């Protein structure tokens, strides 16, 4: 069976979509925790604040890596 060009353009990479969804959930969790600590003044220990920063750094790295991977799949990368 021959795959036409239109079918090739609509191909989804579900693993990348899943990783992107996990990263988005991580950023939602980070921003929620950050807002609770900073804006509402909820006291947390340094360990918890370090964990919040680790979630931030991991999420940012995932987004940067995914954008680098996904740029190759776009029609006009620039």
PDB file of N, CA and C in Angstrom:
ATOM      1  N   UNK A   1       0.849  -1.167   0.000  1.00  0.00           N
ATOM      2  CA  UNK A   1       0.000   0.000   0.000  1.00  0.00           C
ATOM      3  C   UNK A   1       0.898   1.235   0.000  1.00  0.00           C
ATOM      4  N   UNK A   2       0.590   2.164  -0.858  1.00  0.00           N
ATOM      5  CA  UNK A   2       1.390   3.375  -1.003  1.00  0.00           C
ATOM      6  C   UNK A   2       0.795   4.491  -0.138  1.00  0.00           C
ATOM      7  N   UNK A   3       1.658   5.146   0.633  1.00  0.00           N
ATOM      8  CA  UNK A   3       1.208   6.259   1.477  1.00  0.00           C
ATOM      9  C   UNK A   3       1.338   7.547   0.676  1.00  0.00           C
ATOM     10  N   UNK A   4       0.241   8.267   0.582  1.00  0.00           N
ATOM     11  CA  UNK A   4       0.276   9.524  -0.149  1.00  0.00           C
ATOM     12  C   UNK A   4       0.922  10.609   0.709  1.00  0.00           C
ATOM     13  N   UNK A   5       1.277  11.716   0.071  1.00  0.00           N
ATOM     14  CA  UNK A   5       1.938  12.804   0.784  1.00  0.00           C
ATOM     15  C   UNK A   5       1.004  13.427   1.829  1.00  0.00           C
ATOM     16  N   UNK A   6      -0.284  13.508   1.527  1.00  0.00           N
ATOM     17  CA  UNK A   6      -1.236  14.091   2.478  1.00  0.00           C
ATOM     18  C   UNK A   6      -1.354  13.231   3.728  1.00  0.00           C
ATOM     19  N   UNK A   7      -1.314  11.915   3.582  1.00  0.00           N
ATOM     20  CA  UNK A   7      -1.378  11.040   4.750  1.00  0.00           C
ATOM     21  C   UNK A   7      -0.120  11.163   5.593  1.00  0.00           C
ATOM     22  N   UNK A   8       1.019  11.349   4.954  1.00  0.00           N
ATOM     23  CA  UNK A   8       2.278  11.498   5.679  1.00  0.00           C
ATOM     24  C   UNK A   8       2.325  12.775   6.495  1.00  0.00           C
ATOM     25  N   UNK A   9       1.685  13.837   6.018  1.00  0.00           N
ATOM     26  CA  UNK A   9       1.683  15.105   6.742  1.00  0.00           C
ATOM     27  C   UNK A   9       0.823  15.063   7.990  1.00  0.00           C
ATOM     28  N   UNK A  10      -0.187  14.206   8.014  1.00  0.00           N
ATOM     29  CA  UNK A  10      -1.103  14.134   9.142  1.00  0.00           C
ATOM     30  C   UNK A  10      -0.696  13.102  10.185  1.00  0.00           C
ATOM     31  N   UNK A  11       0.470  12.488  10.023  1.00  0.00           N
ATOM     32  CA  UNK A  11       0.907  11.456  10.947  1.00  0.00           C
ATOM     33  C   UNK A  11       1.224  12.072  12.305  1.00  0.00           C
ATOM     34  N   UNK A  12       0.721  11.479  13.366  1.00  0.00           N
ATOM     35  CA  UNK A  12       0.947  11.966  14.729  1.00  0.00           C
ATOM     36  C   UNK A  12       1.962  11.071  15.421  1.00  0.00           C
ATOM     37  N   UNK A  13       2.764  11.679  16.259  1.00  0.00           N
ATOM     38  CA  UNK A  13       3.710  10.952  17.091  1.00  0.00           C
ATOM     39  C   UNK A  13       3.173  11.015  18.520  1.00  0.00           C
ATOM     40  N   UNK A  14       2.471   9.977  18.898  1.00  0.00           N
ATOM     41  CA  UNK A  14       1.752   9.990  20.168  1.00  0.00           C
ATOM     42  C   UNK A  14       2.683  10.003  21.378  1.00  0.00           C
ATOM     43  N   UNK A  15       3.874   9.463  21.235  1.00  0.00           N
ATOM     44  CA  UNK A  15       4.832   9.521  22.333  1.00  0.00           C
ATOM     45  C   UNK A  15       5.224  10.976  22.620  1.00  0.00           C
ATOM     46  N   UNK A  16       5.493  11.731  21.565  1.00  0.00           N
ATOM     47  CA  UNK A  16       5.828  13.145  21.757  1.00  0.00           C
ATOM     48  C   UNK A  16       4.649  13.919  22.335  1.00  0.00           C
ATOM     49  N   UNK A  17       3.441  13.607  21.873  1.00  0.00           N
ATOM     50  CA  UNK A  17       2.253  14.260  22.421  1.00  0.00           C
ATOM     51  C   UNK A  17       2.077  13.927  23.906  1.00  0.00           C
ATOM     52  N   UNK A  18       2.355  12.688  24.268  1.00  0.00           N
ATOM     53  CA  UNK A  18       2.233  12.281  25.674  1.00  0.00           C
ATOM     54  C   UNK A  18       3.267  12.984  26.544  1.00  0.00           C
ATOM     55  N   UNK A  19       4.495  13.057  26.075  1.00  0.00           N
ATOM     56  CA  UNK A  19       5.536  13.746  26.836  1.00  0.00           C
ATOM     57  C   UNK A  19       5.192  15.223  26.976  1.00  0.00           C
ATOM     58  N   UNK A  20       4.691  15.835  25.914  1.00  0.00           N
ATOM     59  CA  UNK A  20       4.286  17.234  25.966  1.00  0.00           C
ATOM     60  C   UNK A  20       3.163  17.439  26.983  1.00  0.00           C
ATOM     61  N   UNK A  21       2.214  16.521  27.034  1.00  0.00           N
ATOM     62  CA  UNK A  21       1.132  16.614  28.010  1.00  0.00           C
ATOM     63  C   UNK A  21       1.629  16.489  29.433  1.00  0.00           C
ATOM     64  N   UNK A  22       2.573  15.583  29.665  1.00  0.00           N
ATOM     65  CA  UNK A  22       3.160  15.439  31.001  1.00  0.00           C
ATOM     66  C   UNK A  22       3.900  16.708  31.395  1.00  0.00           C
ATOM     67  N   UNK A  23       4.621  17.302  30.450  1.00  0.00           N
ATOM     68  CA  UNK A  23       5.331  18.553  30.741  1.00  0.00           C
ATOM     69  C   UNK A  23       4.360  19.683  31.067  1.00  0.00           C
ATOM     70  N   UNK A  24       3.260  19.744  30.353  1.00  0.00           N
ATOM     71  CA  UNK A  24       2.264  20.776  30.636  1.00  0.00           C
ATOM     72  C   UNK A  24       1.672  20.576  32.023  1.00  0.00           C
ATOM     73  N   UNK A  25       1.375  19.337  32.384  1.00  0.00           N
ATOM     74  CA  UNK A  25       0.869  19.075  33.734  1.00  0.00           C
ATOM     75  C   UNK A  25       1.902  19.461  34.795  1.00  0.00           C
ATOM     76  N   UNK A  26       3.173  19.182  34.524  1.00  0.00           N
ATOM     77  CA  UNK A  26       4.231  19.568  35.449  1.00  0.00           C
ATOM     78  C   UNK A  26       4.312  21.074  35.620  1.00  0.00           C
ATOM     79  N   UNK A  27       4.160  21.815  34.543  1.00  0.00           N
ATOM     80  CA  UNK A  27       4.194  23.278  34.642  1.00  0.00           C
ATOM     81  C   UNK A  27       2.971  23.815  35.386  1.00  0.00           C
ATOM     82  N   UNK A  28       1.829  23.176  35.203  1.00  0.00           N
ATOM     83  CA  UNK A  28       0.636  23.587  35.946  1.00  0.00           C
ATOM     84  C   UNK A  28       0.853  23.355  37.439  1.00  0.00           C
ATOM     85  N   UNK A  29       1.418  22.211  37.789  1.00  0.00           N
ATOM     86  CA  UNK A  29       1.702  21.912  39.196  1.00  0.00           C
ATOM     87  C   UNK A  29       2.712  22.906  39.752  1.00  0.00           C
ATOM     88  N   UNK A  30       3.774  23.188  38.983  1.00  0.00           N
ATOM     89  CA  UNK A  30       4.792  24.133  39.459  1.00  0.00           C
ATOM     90  C   UNK A  30       4.191  25.508  39.709  1.00  0.00           C
ATOM     91  N   UNK A  31       3.449  26.030  38.746  1.00  0.00           N
ATOM     92  CA  UNK A  31       2.890  27.377  38.900  1.00  0.00           C
ATOM     93  C   UNK A  31       1.879  27.446  40.030  1.00  0.00           C
ATOM     94  N   UNK A  32       1.118  26.385  40.220  1.00  0.00           N
ATOM     95  CA  UNK A  32       0.173  26.354  41.336  1.00  0.00           C
ATOM     96  C   UNK A  32       0.910  26.392  42.674  1.00  0.00           C
ATOM     97  N   UNK A  33       1.922  25.550  42.821  1.00  0.00           N
ATOM     98  CA  UNK A  33       2.687  25.537  44.066  1.00  0.00           C
ATOM     99  C   UNK A  33       3.414  26.851  44.292  1.00  0.00           C
ATOM    100  N   UNK A  34       3.990  27.415  43.249  1.00  0.00           N
ATOM    101  CA  UNK A  34       4.705  28.679  43.367  1.00  0.00           C
ATOM    102  C   UNK A  34       3.758  29.802  43.804  1.00  0.00           C
ATOM    103  N   UNK A  35       2.577  29.851  43.191  1.00  0.00           N
ATOM    104  CA  UNK A  35       1.608  30.887  43.551  1.00  0.00           C
ATOM    105  C   UNK A  35       1.128  30.737  44.991  1.00  0.00           C
ATOM    106  N   UNK A  36       0.911  29.506  45.415  1.00  0.00           N
ATOM    107  CA  UNK A  36       0.463  29.274  46.788  1.00  0.00           C
ATOM    108  C   UNK A  36       1.531  29.747  47.773  1.00  0.00           C
ATOM    109  N   UNK A  37       2.793  29.480  47.469  1.00  0.00           N
ATOM    110  CA  UNK A  37       3.878  29.855  48.380  1.00  0.00           C
ATOM    111  C   UNK A  37       4.118  31.364  48.356  1.00  0.00           C
ATOM    112  N   UNK A  38       4.207  31.944  47.170  1.00  0.00           N
ATOM    113  CA  UNK A  38       4.600  33.347  47.058  1.00  0.00           C
ATOM    114  C   UNK A  38       3.438  34.292  47.317  1.00  0.00           C
ATOM    115  N   UNK A  39       2.301  34.066  46.694  1.00  0.00           N
ATOM    116  CA  UNK A  39       1.205  35.025  46.783  1.00  0.00           C
ATOM    117  C   UNK A  39       0.339  34.844  48.030  1.00  0.00           C
ATOM    118  N   UNK A  40       0.191  33.612  48.491  1.00  0.00           N
ATOM    119  CA  UNK A  40      -0.649  33.371  49.658  1.00  0.00           C
ATOM    120  C   UNK A  40       0.155  33.208  50.935  1.00  0.00           C
ATOM    121  N   UNK A  41       1.470  33.205  50.818  1.00  0.00           N
ATOM    122  CA  UNK A  41       2.330  33.180  51.992  1.00  0.00           C
ATOM    123  C   UNK A  41       2.307  31.891  52.781  1.00  0.00           C
ATOM    124  N   UNK A  42       2.033  30.774  52.141  1.00  0.00           N
ATOM    125  CA  UNK A  42       2.032  29.501  52.847  1.00  0.00           C
ATOM    126  C   UNK A  42       3.484  29.132  53.169  1.00  0.00           C
ATOM    127  N   UNK A  43       3.787  28.925  54.435  1.00  0.00           N
ATOM    128  CA  UNK A  43       5.172  28.603  54.776  1.00  0.00           C
ATOM    129  C   UNK A  43       5.534  27.171  54.363  1.00  0.00           C
ATOM    130  N   UNK A  44       6.686  27.036  53.725  1.00  0.00           N
ATOM    131  CA  UNK A  44       7.186  25.726  53.333  1.00  0.00           C
ATOM    132  C   UNK A  44       8.649  25.643  53.733  1.00  0.00           C
ATOM    133  N   UNK A  45       9.112  24.430  53.894  1.00  0.00           N
ATOM    134  CA  UNK A  45      10.517  24.232  54.238  1.00  0.00           C
ATOM    135  C   UNK A  45      11.387  24.417  53.000  1.00  0.00           C
ATOM    136  N   UNK A  46      12.670  24.518  53.209  1.00  0.00           N
ATOM    137  CA  UNK A  46      13.608  24.663  52.098  1.00  0.00           C
ATOM    138  C   UNK A  46      13.602  23.427  51.203  1.00  0.00           C
ATOM    139  N   UNK A  47      13.337  22.267  51.778  1.00  0.00           N
ATOM    140  CA  UNK A  47      13.288  21.033  50.989  1.00  0.00           C
ATOM    141  C   UNK A  47      12.136  21.063  49.989  1.00  0.00           C
ATOM    142  N   UNK A  48      10.992  21.534  50.435  1.00  0.00           N
ATOM    143  CA  UNK A  48       9.831  21.605  49.544  1.00  0.00           C
ATOM    144  C   UNK A  48      10.076  22.644  48.461  1.00  0.00           C
ATOM    145  N   UNK A  49      10.652  23.781  48.825  1.00  0.00           N
ATOM    146  CA  UNK A  49      10.938  24.812  47.840  1.00  0.00           C
ATOM    147  C   UNK A  49      11.973  24.320  46.827  1.00  0.00           C
ATOM    148  N   UNK A  50      12.944  23.525  47.272  1.00  0.00           N
ATOM    149  CA  UNK A  50      13.919  22.928  46.354  1.00  0.00           C
ATOM    150  C   UNK A  50      13.233  21.952  45.398  1.00  0.00           C
ATOM    151  N   UNK A  51      12.269  21.194  45.909  1.00  0.00           N
ATOM    152  CA  UNK A  51      11.522  20.275  45.057  1.00  0.00           C
ATOM    153  C   UNK A  51      10.717  21.050  44.002  1.00  0.00           C
ATOM    154  N   UNK A  52      10.137  22.160  44.389  1.00  0.00           N
ATOM    155  CA  UNK A  52       9.397  22.992  43.446  1.00  0.00           C
ATOM    156  C   UNK A  52      10.331  23.478  42.340  1.00  0.00           C
ATOM    157  N   UNK A  53      11.539  23.879  42.708  1.00  0.00           N
ATOM    158  CA  UNK A  53      12.501  24.352  41.711  1.00  0.00           C
ATOM    159  C   UNK A  53      12.973  23.226  40.797  1.00  0.00           C
ATOM    160  N   UNK A  54      13.080  22.021  41.322  1.00  0.00           N
ATOM    161  CA  UNK A  54      13.461  20.873  40.494  1.00  0.00           C
ATOM    162  C   UNK A  54      12.373  20.589  39.458  1.00  0.00           C
ATOM    163  N   UNK A  55      11.111  20.670  39.868  1.00  0.00           N
ATOM    164  CA  UNK A  55       9.995  20.477  38.930  1.00  0.00           C
ATOM    165  C   UNK A  55      10.061  21.534  37.840  1.00  0.00           C
ATOM    166  N   UNK A  56      10.362  22.787  38.219  1.00  0.00           N
ATOM    167  CA  UNK A  56      10.477  23.873  37.238  1.00  0.00           C
ATOM    168  C   UNK A  56      11.590  23.584  36.234  1.00  0.00           C
ATOM    169  N   UNK A  57      12.754  23.223  36.722  1.00  0.00           N
ATOM    170  CA  UNK A  57      13.893  22.986  35.841  1.00  0.00           C
ATOM    171  C   UNK A  57      13.660  21.801  34.916  1.00  0.00           C
ATOM    172  N   UNK A  58      13.080  20.733  35.452  1.00  0.00           N
ATOM    173  CA  UNK A  58      12.794  19.556  34.639  1.00  0.00           C
ATOM    174  C   UNK A  58      11.786  19.885  33.540  1.00  0.00           C
ATOM    175  N   UNK A  59      10.744  20.611  33.886  1.00  0.00           N
ATOM    176  CA  UNK A  59       9.731  20.980  32.893  1.00  0.00           C
ATOM    177  C   UNK A  59      10.293  21.874  31.806  1.00  0.00           C
ATOM    178  N   UNK A  60      11.136  22.832  32.187  1.00  0.00           N
ATOM    179  CA  UNK A  60      11.735  23.726  31.200  1.00  0.00           C
ATOM    180  C   UNK A  60      12.652  22.946  30.251  1.00  0.00           C
ATOM    181  N   UNK A  61      13.434  22.038  30.795  1.00  0.00           N
ATOM    182  CA  UNK A  61      14.320  21.224  29.952  1.00  0.00           C
ATOM    183  C   UNK A  61      13.520  20.346  28.995  1.00  0.00           C
ATOM    184  N   UNK A  62      12.438  19.782  29.474  1.00  0.00           N
ATOM    185  CA  UNK A  62      11.594  18.942  28.605  1.00  0.00           C
ATOM    186  C   UNK A  62      11.004  19.754  27.459  1.00  0.00           C
ATOM    187  N   UNK A  63      10.509  20.964  27.753  1.00  0.00           N
ATOM    188  CA  UNK A  63       9.942  21.800  26.703  1.00  0.00           C
ATOM    189  C   UNK A  63      10.993  22.175  25.669  1.00  0.00           C
ATOM    190  N   UNK A  64      12.196  22.515  26.107  1.00  0.00           N
ATOM    191  CA  UNK A  64      13.249  22.887  25.168  1.00  0.00           C
ATOM    192  C   UNK A  64      13.640  21.695  24.297  1.00  0.00           C
ATOM    193  N   UNK A  65      13.800  20.533  24.903  1.00  0.00           N
ATOM    194  CA  UNK A  65      14.141  19.325  24.135  1.00  0.00           C
ATOM    195  C   UNK A  65      13.043  18.955  23.150  1.00  0.00           C
ATOM    196  N   UNK A  66      11.789  19.027  23.585  1.00  0.00           N
ATOM    197  CA  UNK A  66      10.682  18.688  22.687  1.00  0.00           C
ATOM    198  C   UNK A  66      10.590  19.653  21.521  1.00  0.00           C
ATOM    199  N   UNK A  67      10.837  20.934  21.762  1.00  0.00           N
ATOM    200  CA  UNK A  67      10.771  21.885  20.656  1.00  0.00           C
ATOM    201  C   UNK A  67      11.879  21.603  19.648  1.00  0.00           C
ATOM    202  N   UNK A  68      13.047  21.195  20.141  1.00  0.00           N
ATOM    203  CA  UNK A  68      14.133  20.836  19.236  1.00  0.00           C
ATOM    204  C   UNK A  68      13.819  19.597  18.422  1.00  0.00           C
ATOM    205  N   UNK A  69      13.177  18.630  19.037  1.00  0.00           N
ATOM    206  CA  UNK A  69      12.805  17.402  18.329  1.00  0.00           C
ATOM    207  C   UNK A  69      11.692  17.682  17.323  1.00  0.00           C
ATOM    208  N   UNK A  70      10.696  18.433  17.733  1.00  0.00           N
ATOM    209  CA  UNK A  70       9.506  18.640  16.899  1.00  0.00           C
ATOM    210  C   UNK A  70       9.744  19.613  15.747  1.00  0.00           C
ATOM    211  N   UNK A  71      10.804  20.402  15.803  1.00  0.00           N
ATOM    212  CA  UNK A  71      11.049  21.338  14.706  1.00  0.00           C
ATOM    213  C   UNK A  71      11.314  20.597  13.398  1.00  0.00           C
ATOM    214  N   UNK A  72      11.808  19.379  13.486  1.00  0.00           N
ATOM    215  CA  UNK A  72      12.084  18.597  12.281  1.00  0.00           C
ATOM    216  C   UNK A  72      10.816  18.069  11.627  1.00  0.00           C
ATOM    217  N   UNK A  73       9.714  18.077  12.335  1.00  0.00           N
ATOM    218  CA  UNK A  73       8.482  17.535  11.796  1.00  0.00           C
ATOM    219  C   UNK A  73       7.583  18.612  11.191  1.00  0.00           C
ATOM    220  N   UNK A  74       7.950  19.857  11.322  1.00  0.00           N
ATOM    221  CA  UNK A  74       7.134  20.942  10.778  1.00  0.00           C
ATOM    222  C   UNK A  74       7.339  21.101   9.277  1.00  0.00           C
ATOM    223  N   UNK A  75       6.380  21.707   8.635  1.00  0.00           N
ATOM    224  CA  UNK A  75       6.486  21.927   7.195  1.00  0.00           C
ATOM    225  C   UNK A  75       7.475  23.042   6.882  1.00  0.00           C
ATOM    226  N   UNK A  76       7.410  24.109   7.682  1.00  0.00           N
ATOM    227  CA  UNK A  76       8.346  25.223   7.515  1.00  0.00           C
ATOM    228  C   UNK A  76       9.002  25.510   8.843  1.00  0.00           C
ATOM    229  N   UNK A  77      10.133  24.876   9.150  1.00  0.00           N
ATOM    230  CA  UNK A  77      10.740  24.991  10.461  1.00  0.00           C
ATOM    231  C   UNK A  77      11.169  26.411  10.827  1.00  0.00           C
ATOM    232  N   UNK A  78      11.491  27.229   9.866  1.00  0.00           N
ATOM    233  CA  UNK A  78      11.894  28.593  10.180  1.00  0.00           C
ATOM    234  C   UNK A  78      10.713  29.515  10.078  1.00  0.00           C
TER     235      UNK A  78
END
